[in-house]
mmCIF file of N, CA and C in Angstrom:
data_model
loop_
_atom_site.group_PDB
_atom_site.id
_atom_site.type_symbol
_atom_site.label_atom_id
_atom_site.label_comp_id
_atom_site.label_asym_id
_atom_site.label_seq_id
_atom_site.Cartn_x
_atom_site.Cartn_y
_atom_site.Cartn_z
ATOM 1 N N UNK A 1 -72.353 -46.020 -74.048
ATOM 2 C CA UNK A 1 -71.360 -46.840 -73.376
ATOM 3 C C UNK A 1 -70.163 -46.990 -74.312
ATOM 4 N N UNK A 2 -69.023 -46.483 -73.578
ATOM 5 C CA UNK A 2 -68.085 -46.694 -75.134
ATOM 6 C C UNK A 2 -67.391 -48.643 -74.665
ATOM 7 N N UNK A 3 -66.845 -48.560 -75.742
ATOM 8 C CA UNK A 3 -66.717 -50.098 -76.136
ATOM 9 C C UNK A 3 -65.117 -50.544 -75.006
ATOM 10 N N UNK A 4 -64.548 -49.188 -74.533
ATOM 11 C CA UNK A 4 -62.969 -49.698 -73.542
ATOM 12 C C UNK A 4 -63.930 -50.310 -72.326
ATOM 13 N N UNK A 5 -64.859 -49.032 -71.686
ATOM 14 C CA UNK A 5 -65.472 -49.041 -70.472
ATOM 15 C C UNK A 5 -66.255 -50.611 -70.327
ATOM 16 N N UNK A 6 -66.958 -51.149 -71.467
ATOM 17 C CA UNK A 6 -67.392 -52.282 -71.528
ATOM 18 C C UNK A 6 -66.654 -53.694 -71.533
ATOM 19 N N UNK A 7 -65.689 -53.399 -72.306
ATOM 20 C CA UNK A 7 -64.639 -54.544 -72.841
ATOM 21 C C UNK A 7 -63.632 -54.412 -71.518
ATOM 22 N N UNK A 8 -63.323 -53.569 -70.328
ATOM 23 C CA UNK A 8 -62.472 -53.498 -69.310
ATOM 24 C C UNK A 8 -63.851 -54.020 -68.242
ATOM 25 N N UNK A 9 -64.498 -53.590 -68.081
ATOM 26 C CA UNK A 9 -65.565 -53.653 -66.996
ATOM 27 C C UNK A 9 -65.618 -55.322 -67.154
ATOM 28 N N UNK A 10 -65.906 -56.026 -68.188
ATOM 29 C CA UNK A 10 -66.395 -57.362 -68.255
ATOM 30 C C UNK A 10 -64.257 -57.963 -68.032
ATOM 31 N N UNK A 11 -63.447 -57.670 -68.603
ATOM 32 C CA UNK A 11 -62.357 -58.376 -68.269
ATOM 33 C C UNK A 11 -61.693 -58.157 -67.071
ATOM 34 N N UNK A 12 -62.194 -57.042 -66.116
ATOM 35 C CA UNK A 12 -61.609 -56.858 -64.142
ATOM 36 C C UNK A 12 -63.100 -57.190 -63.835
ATOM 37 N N UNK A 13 -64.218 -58.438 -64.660
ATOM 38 C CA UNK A 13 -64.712 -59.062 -63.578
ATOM 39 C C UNK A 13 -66.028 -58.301 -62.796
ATOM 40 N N UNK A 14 -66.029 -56.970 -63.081
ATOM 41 C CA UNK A 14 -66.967 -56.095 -63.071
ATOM 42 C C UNK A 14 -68.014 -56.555 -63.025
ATOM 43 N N UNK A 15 -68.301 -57.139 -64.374
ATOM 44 C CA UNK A 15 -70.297 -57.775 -65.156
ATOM 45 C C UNK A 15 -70.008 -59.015 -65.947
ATOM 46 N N UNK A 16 -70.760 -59.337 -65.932
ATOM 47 C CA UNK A 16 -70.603 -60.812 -67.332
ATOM 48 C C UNK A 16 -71.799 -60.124 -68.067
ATOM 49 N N UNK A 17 -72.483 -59.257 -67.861
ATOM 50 C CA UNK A 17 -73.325 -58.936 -68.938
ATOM 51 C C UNK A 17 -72.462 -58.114 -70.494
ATOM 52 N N UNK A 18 -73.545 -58.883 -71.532
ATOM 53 C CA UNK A 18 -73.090 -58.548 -72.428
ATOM 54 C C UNK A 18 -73.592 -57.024 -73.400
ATOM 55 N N UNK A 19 -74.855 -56.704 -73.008
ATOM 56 C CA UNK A 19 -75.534 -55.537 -73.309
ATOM 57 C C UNK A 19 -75.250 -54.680 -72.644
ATOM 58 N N UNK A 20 -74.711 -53.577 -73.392
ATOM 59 C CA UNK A 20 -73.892 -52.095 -72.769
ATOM 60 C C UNK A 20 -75.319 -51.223 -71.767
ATOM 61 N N UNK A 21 -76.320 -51.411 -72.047
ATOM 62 C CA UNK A 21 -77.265 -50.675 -71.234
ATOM 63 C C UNK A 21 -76.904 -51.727 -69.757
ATOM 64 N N UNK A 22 -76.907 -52.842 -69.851
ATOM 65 C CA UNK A 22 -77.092 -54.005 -68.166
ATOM 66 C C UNK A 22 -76.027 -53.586 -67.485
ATOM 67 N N UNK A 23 -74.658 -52.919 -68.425
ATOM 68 C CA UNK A 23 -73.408 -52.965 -68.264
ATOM 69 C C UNK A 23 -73.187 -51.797 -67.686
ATOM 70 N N UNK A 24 -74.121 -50.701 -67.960
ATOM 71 C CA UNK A 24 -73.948 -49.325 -66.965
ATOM 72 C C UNK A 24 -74.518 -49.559 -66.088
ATOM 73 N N UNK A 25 -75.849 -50.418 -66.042
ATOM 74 C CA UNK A 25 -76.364 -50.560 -65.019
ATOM 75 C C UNK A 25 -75.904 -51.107 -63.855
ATOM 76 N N UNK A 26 -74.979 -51.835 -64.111
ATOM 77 C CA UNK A 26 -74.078 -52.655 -62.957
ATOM 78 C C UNK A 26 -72.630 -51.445 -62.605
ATOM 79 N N UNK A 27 -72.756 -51.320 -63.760
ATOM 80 C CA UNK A 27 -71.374 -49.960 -63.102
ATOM 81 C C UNK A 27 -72.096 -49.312 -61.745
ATOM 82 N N UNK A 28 -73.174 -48.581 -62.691
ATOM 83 C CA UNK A 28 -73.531 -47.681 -61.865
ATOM 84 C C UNK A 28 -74.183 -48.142 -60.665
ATOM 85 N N UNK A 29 -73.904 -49.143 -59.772
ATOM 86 C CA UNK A 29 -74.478 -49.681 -58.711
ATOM 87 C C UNK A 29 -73.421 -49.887 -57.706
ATOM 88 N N UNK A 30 -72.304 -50.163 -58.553
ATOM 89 C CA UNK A 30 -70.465 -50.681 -57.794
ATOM 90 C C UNK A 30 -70.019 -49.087 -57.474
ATOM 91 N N UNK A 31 -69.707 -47.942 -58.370
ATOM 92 C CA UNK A 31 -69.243 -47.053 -58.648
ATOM 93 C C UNK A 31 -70.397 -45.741 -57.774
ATOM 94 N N UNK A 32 -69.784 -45.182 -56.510
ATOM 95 C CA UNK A 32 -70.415 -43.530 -56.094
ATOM 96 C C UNK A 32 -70.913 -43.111 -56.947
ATOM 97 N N UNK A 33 -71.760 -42.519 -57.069
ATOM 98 C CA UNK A 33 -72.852 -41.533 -58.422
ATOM 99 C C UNK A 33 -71.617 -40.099 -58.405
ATOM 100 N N UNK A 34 -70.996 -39.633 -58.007
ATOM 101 C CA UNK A 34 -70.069 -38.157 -57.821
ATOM 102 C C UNK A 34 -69.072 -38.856 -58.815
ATOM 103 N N UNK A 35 -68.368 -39.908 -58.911
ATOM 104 C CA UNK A 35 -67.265 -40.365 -59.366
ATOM 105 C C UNK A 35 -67.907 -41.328 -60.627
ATOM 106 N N UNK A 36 -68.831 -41.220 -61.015
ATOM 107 C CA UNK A 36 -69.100 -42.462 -62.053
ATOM 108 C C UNK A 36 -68.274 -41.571 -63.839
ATOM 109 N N UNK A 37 -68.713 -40.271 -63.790
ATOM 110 C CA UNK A 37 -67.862 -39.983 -65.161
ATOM 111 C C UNK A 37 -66.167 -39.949 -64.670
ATOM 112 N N UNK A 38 -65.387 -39.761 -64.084
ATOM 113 C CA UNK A 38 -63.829 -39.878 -63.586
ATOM 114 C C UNK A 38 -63.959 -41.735 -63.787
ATOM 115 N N UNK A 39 -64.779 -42.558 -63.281
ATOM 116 C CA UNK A 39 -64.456 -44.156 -63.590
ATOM 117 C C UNK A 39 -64.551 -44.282 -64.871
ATOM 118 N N UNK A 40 -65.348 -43.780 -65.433
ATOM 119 C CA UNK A 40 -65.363 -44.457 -67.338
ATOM 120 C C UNK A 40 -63.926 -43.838 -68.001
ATOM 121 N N UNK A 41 -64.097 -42.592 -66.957
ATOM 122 C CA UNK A 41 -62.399 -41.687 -68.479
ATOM 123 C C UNK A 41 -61.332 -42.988 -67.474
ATOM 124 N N UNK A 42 -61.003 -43.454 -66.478
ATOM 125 C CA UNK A 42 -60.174 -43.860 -65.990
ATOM 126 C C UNK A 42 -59.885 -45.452 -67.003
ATOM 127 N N UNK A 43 -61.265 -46.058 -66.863
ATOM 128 C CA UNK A 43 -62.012 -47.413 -67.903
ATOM 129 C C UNK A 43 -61.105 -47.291 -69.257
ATOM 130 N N UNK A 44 -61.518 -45.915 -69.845
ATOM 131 C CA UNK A 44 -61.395 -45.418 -71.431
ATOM 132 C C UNK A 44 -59.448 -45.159 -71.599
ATOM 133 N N UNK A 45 -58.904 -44.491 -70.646
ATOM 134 C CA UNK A 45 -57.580 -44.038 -70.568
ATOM 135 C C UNK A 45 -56.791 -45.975 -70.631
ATOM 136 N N UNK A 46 -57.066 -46.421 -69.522
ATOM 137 C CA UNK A 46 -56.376 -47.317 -69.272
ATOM 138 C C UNK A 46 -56.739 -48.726 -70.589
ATOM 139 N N UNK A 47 -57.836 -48.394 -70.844
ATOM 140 C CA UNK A 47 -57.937 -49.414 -72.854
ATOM 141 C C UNK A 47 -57.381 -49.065 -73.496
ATOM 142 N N UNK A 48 -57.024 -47.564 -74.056
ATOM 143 C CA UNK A 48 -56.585 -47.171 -75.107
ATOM 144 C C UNK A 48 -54.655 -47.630 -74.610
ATOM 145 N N UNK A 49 -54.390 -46.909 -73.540
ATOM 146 C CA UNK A 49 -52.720 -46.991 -73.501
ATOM 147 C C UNK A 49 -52.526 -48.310 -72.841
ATOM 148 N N UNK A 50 -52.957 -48.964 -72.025
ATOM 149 C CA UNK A 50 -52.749 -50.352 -71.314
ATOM 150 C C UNK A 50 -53.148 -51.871 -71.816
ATOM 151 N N UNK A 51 -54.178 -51.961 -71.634
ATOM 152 C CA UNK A 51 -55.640 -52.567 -71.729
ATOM 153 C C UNK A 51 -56.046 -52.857 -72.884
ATOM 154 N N UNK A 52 -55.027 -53.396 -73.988
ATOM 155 C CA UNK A 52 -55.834 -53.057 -75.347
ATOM 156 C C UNK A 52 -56.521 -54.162 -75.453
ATOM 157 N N UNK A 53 -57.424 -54.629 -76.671
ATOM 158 C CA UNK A 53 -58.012 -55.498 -76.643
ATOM 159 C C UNK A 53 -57.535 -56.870 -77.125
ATOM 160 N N UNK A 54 -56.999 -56.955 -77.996
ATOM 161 C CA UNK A 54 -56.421 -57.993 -78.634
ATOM 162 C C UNK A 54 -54.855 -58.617 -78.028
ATOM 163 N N UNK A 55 -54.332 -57.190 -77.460
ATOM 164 C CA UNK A 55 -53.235 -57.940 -77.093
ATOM 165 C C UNK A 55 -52.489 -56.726 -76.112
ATOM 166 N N UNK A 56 -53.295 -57.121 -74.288
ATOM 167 C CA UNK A 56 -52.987 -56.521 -73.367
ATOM 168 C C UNK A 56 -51.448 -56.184 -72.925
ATOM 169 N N UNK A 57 -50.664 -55.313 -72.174
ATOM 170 C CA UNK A 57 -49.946 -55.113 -71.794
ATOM 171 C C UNK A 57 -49.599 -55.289 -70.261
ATOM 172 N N UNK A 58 -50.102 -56.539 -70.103
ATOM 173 C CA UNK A 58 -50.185 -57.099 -68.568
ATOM 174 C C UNK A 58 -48.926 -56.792 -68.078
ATOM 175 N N UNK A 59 -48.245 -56.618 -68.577
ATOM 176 C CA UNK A 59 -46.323 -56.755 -67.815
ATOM 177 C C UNK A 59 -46.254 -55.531 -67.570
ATOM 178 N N UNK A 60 -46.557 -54.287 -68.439
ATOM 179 C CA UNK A 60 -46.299 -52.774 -68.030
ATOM 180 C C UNK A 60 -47.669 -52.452 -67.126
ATOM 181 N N UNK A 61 -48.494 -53.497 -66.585
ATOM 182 C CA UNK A 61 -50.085 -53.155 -66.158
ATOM 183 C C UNK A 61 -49.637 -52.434 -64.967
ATOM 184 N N UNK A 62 -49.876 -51.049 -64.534
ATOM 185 C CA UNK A 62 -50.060 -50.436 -63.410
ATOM 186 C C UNK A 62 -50.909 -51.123 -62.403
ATOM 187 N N UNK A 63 -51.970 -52.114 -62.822
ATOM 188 C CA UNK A 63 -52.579 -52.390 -61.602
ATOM 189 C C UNK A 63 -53.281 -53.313 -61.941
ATOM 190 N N UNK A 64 -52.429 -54.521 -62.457
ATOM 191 C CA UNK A 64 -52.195 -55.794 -62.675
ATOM 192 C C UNK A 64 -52.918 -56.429 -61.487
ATOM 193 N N UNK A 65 -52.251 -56.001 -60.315
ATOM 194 C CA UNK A 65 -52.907 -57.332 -59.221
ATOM 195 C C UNK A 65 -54.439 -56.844 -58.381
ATOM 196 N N UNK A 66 -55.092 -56.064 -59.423
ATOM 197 C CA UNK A 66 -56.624 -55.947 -59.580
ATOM 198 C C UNK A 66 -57.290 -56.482 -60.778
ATOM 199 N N UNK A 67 -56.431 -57.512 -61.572
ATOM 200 C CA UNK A 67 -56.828 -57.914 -62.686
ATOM 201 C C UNK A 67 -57.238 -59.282 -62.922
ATOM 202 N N UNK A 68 -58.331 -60.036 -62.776
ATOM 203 C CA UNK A 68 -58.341 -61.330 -62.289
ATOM 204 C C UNK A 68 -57.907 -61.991 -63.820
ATOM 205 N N UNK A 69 -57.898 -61.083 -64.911
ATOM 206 C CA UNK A 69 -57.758 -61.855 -65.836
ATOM 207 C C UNK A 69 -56.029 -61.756 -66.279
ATOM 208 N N UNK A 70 -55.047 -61.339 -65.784
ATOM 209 C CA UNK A 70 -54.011 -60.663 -65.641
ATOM 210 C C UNK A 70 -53.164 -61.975 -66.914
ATOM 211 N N UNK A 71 -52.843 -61.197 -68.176
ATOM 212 C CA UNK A 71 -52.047 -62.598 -68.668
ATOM 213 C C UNK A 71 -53.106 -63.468 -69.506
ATOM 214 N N UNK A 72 -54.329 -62.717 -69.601
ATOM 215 C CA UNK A 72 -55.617 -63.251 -70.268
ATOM 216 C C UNK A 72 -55.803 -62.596 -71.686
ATOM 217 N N UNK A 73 -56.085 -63.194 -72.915
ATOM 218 C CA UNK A 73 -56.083 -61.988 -73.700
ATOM 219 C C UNK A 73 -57.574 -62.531 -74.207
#
């Protein structure tokens, strides 16, 4: 489980679980089985350039108003 896919999944509200195994497990229940590797690179893309951890880029957020934490750091 890389650490964007986890740290994005729990901040859009995804899981409140904190163990990366519970944390695929809930992916993989929300997310089509055909599309589950395209959701993590999408997870992984949008942490590294958007989404960072410490200090999000909510204002340039492409898709901000899917973000319940929008303005949350």
């Amino acid at each position: 489980m890389d650490t964007h896919v986890a740290r994005l999944a729990q901040r859009f509200g995804l899981t409140s679980e904190e163990d990366p195994e519970k944390i695929e497990q809930t992916l993989m229940a929300l997310v089509p089985q055909p599309q589950w590797t395209m959701f993590s690179h999408w997870l992984i893309w949008h942490g590294r350039r958007r989404c960072f951890a410490r200090q999000p880029d909510c204002e340039g957020c492409e898709i901000e108003k899917l973000c319940p934490r929008m303005g949350v750091q």
